[in-house]
Amino acid sequence: MTSGREPGVIAGSRHDLLDALEQLEAHKSDLVAPMVLRDICRLDHREIALHLGIPEEP
């Protein structure tokens, strides 16, 4: 299965993502794990709370 994008575009997107994660880690490290779990792993808020061992907000 392909994404329909050229390998260079995919590599560039991955590089941009890694750069953004590094910046987030440097400035707001507590947001990295929730963001990855939500935007990359596609977990819902309940699953993220369970995974991180934090209470789910009502």
Short mmCIF file of N, CA and C in Angstrom, two decimals:
data_model
loop_
_atom_site.label_atom_id
_atom_site.label_comp_id
_atom_site.label_asym_id
_atom_site.label_seq_id
_atom_site.Cartn_x
_atom_site.Cartn_y
_atom_site.Cartn_z
N MET A 1 0.85 -1.17 0.00
CA MET A 1 0.00 0.00 0.00
C MET A 1 0.90 1.23 0.00
N THR A 2 0.57 2.20 -0.82
CA THR A 2 1.34 3.43 -0.90
C THR A 2 0.47 4.61 -0.50
N SER A 3 1.13 5.68 -0.14
CA SER A 3 0.41 6.87 0.30
C SER A 3 0.05 7.78 -0.87
N GLY A 4 0.61 7.50 -2.06
CA GLY A 4 0.37 8.36 -3.20
C GLY A 4 1.33 9.54 -3.25
N ARG A 5 2.27 9.61 -2.32
CA ARG A 5 3.25 10.68 -2.29
C ARG A 5 4.62 10.12 -2.67
N GLU A 6 5.44 10.97 -3.21
CA GLU A 6 6.79 10.59 -3.58
C GLU A 6 7.62 10.34 -2.32
N PRO A 7 8.62 9.43 -2.40
CA PRO A 7 9.46 9.15 -1.22
C PRO A 7 10.12 10.39 -0.63
N GLY A 8 10.52 11.34 -1.47
CA GLY A 8 11.15 12.57 -0.96
C GLY A 8 10.19 13.40 -0.13
N VAL A 9 8.93 13.42 -0.54
CA VAL A 9 7.92 14.17 0.21
C VAL A 9 7.67 13.51 1.56
N ILE A 10 7.60 12.18 1.55
CA ILE A 10 7.39 11.45 2.80
C ILE A 10 8.56 11.66 3.73
N ALA A 11 9.78 11.57 3.21
CA ALA A 11 10.98 11.78 4.04
C ALA A 11 11.00 13.20 4.59
N GLY A 12 10.63 14.18 3.76
CA GLY A 12 10.59 15.57 4.22
C GLY A 12 9.56 15.76 5.31
N SER A 13 8.40 15.13 5.15
CA SER A 13 7.35 15.23 6.17
C SER A 13 7.82 14.61 7.48
N ARG A 14 8.50 13.48 7.38
CA ARG A 14 9.00 12.82 8.59
C ARG A 14 10.04 13.70 9.26
N HIS A 15 10.92 14.30 8.48
CA HIS A 15 11.94 15.20 9.02
C HIS A 15 11.29 16.39 9.73
N ASP A 16 10.26 16.96 9.10
CA ASP A 16 9.54 18.08 9.72
C ASP A 16 8.89 17.66 11.03
N LEU A 17 8.32 16.46 11.05
CA LEU A 17 7.68 15.95 12.27
C LEU A 17 8.72 15.78 13.38
N LEU A 18 9.85 15.20 13.05
CA LEU A 18 10.89 15.00 14.06
C LEU A 18 11.42 16.34 14.58
N ASP A 19 11.57 17.31 13.69
CA ASP A 19 11.99 18.65 14.13
C ASP A 19 10.96 19.26 15.08
N ALA A 20 9.69 19.13 14.73
CA ALA A 20 8.63 19.69 15.57
C ALA A 20 8.61 19.01 16.94
N LEU A 21 8.79 17.69 16.97
CA LEU A 21 8.82 16.97 18.25
C LEU A 21 10.02 17.41 19.10
N GLU A 22 11.15 17.65 18.47
CA GLU A 22 12.33 18.13 19.21
C GLU A 22 12.06 19.50 19.81
N GLN A 23 11.43 20.38 19.05
CA GLN A 23 11.10 21.71 19.56
C GLN A 23 10.11 21.62 20.72
N LEU A 24 9.11 20.78 20.56
CA LEU A 24 8.13 20.59 21.62
C LEU A 24 8.79 20.02 22.87
N GLU A 25 9.67 19.07 22.69
CA GLU A 25 10.40 18.47 23.81
C GLU A 25 11.21 19.54 24.54
N ALA A 26 11.81 20.43 23.81
CA ALA A 26 12.65 21.47 24.41
C ALA A 26 11.84 22.50 25.20
N HIS A 27 10.61 22.76 24.76
CA HIS A 27 9.84 23.84 25.37
C HIS A 27 8.64 23.39 26.19
N LYS A 28 8.05 22.28 25.84
CA LYS A 28 6.86 21.77 26.53
C LYS A 28 6.91 20.24 26.56
N SER A 29 7.92 19.69 27.22
CA SER A 29 8.16 18.25 27.18
C SER A 29 6.97 17.42 27.68
N ASP A 30 6.15 17.99 28.55
CA ASP A 30 5.01 17.24 29.07
C ASP A 30 3.92 17.02 28.02
N LEU A 31 4.01 17.72 26.89
CA LEU A 31 3.00 17.57 25.83
C LEU A 31 3.39 16.57 24.75
N VAL A 32 4.64 16.12 24.74
CA VAL A 32 5.09 15.23 23.66
C VAL A 32 4.32 13.92 23.65
N ALA A 33 4.29 13.21 24.77
CA ALA A 33 3.63 11.91 24.80
C ALA A 33 2.14 12.00 24.45
N PRO A 34 1.38 12.93 25.05
CA PRO A 34 -0.04 13.01 24.67
C PRO A 34 -0.24 13.34 23.20
N MET A 35 0.61 14.21 22.66
CA MET A 35 0.47 14.56 21.24
C MET A 35 0.75 13.37 20.33
N VAL A 36 1.81 12.64 20.63
CA VAL A 36 2.13 11.46 19.83
C VAL A 36 1.02 10.42 19.93
N LEU A 37 0.54 10.19 21.14
CA LEU A 37 -0.53 9.20 21.32
C LEU A 37 -1.80 9.60 20.59
N ARG A 38 -2.10 10.88 20.56
CA ARG A 38 -3.32 11.35 19.89
C ARG A 38 -3.16 11.44 18.38
N ASP A 39 -2.13 12.13 17.92
CA ASP A 39 -2.00 12.44 16.50
C ASP A 39 -1.33 11.36 15.68
N ILE A 40 -0.47 10.57 16.28
CA ILE A 40 0.21 9.52 15.52
C ILE A 40 -0.40 8.15 15.80
N CYS A 41 -0.65 7.86 17.08
CA CYS A 41 -1.22 6.56 17.44
C CYS A 41 -2.74 6.53 17.33
N ARG A 42 -3.36 7.71 17.20
CA ARG A 42 -4.81 7.83 17.04
C ARG A 42 -5.61 7.29 18.23
N LEU A 43 -5.06 7.48 19.44
CA LEU A 43 -5.79 7.08 20.64
C LEU A 43 -6.78 8.17 21.02
N ASP A 44 -7.88 7.76 21.64
CA ASP A 44 -8.82 8.77 22.11
C ASP A 44 -8.36 9.26 23.49
N HIS A 45 -9.03 10.28 24.00
CA HIS A 45 -8.59 10.90 25.26
C HIS A 45 -8.60 9.92 26.43
N ARG A 46 -9.58 9.06 26.49
CA ARG A 46 -9.64 8.06 27.57
C ARG A 46 -8.44 7.12 27.50
N GLU A 47 -8.11 6.65 26.31
CA GLU A 47 -6.97 5.74 26.14
C GLU A 47 -5.66 6.44 26.48
N ILE A 48 -5.55 7.70 26.12
CA ILE A 48 -4.34 8.45 26.45
C ILE A 48 -4.19 8.58 27.96
N ALA A 49 -5.27 8.93 28.64
CA ALA A 49 -5.24 9.06 30.10
C ALA A 49 -4.85 7.74 30.75
N LEU A 50 -5.43 6.65 30.28
CA LEU A 50 -5.08 5.33 30.83
C LEU A 50 -3.61 5.00 30.59
N HIS A 51 -3.14 5.25 29.38
CA HIS A 51 -1.76 4.95 29.01
C HIS A 51 -0.77 5.76 29.85
N LEU A 52 -1.10 7.02 30.11
CA LEU A 52 -0.20 7.89 30.85
C LEU A 52 -0.41 7.84 32.36
N GLY A 53 -1.46 7.11 32.80
CA GLY A 53 -1.72 6.98 34.23
C GLY A 53 -2.20 8.28 34.87
N ILE A 54 -2.95 9.06 34.10
CA ILE A 54 -3.50 10.31 34.63
C ILE A 54 -5.02 10.23 34.62
N PRO A 55 -5.68 10.98 35.51
CA PRO A 55 -7.14 10.93 35.52
C PRO A 55 -7.73 11.54 34.26
N GLU A 56 -8.78 10.93 33.78
CA GLU A 56 -9.48 11.46 32.62
C GLU A 56 -10.35 12.63 33.06
N GLU A 57 -10.28 13.72 32.32
CA GLU A 57 -11.11 14.88 32.64
C GLU A 57 -12.56 14.59 32.27
N PRO A 58 -13.51 15.10 33.08
CA PRO A 58 -14.92 14.86 32.78
C PRO A 58 -15.38 15.58 31.53
#
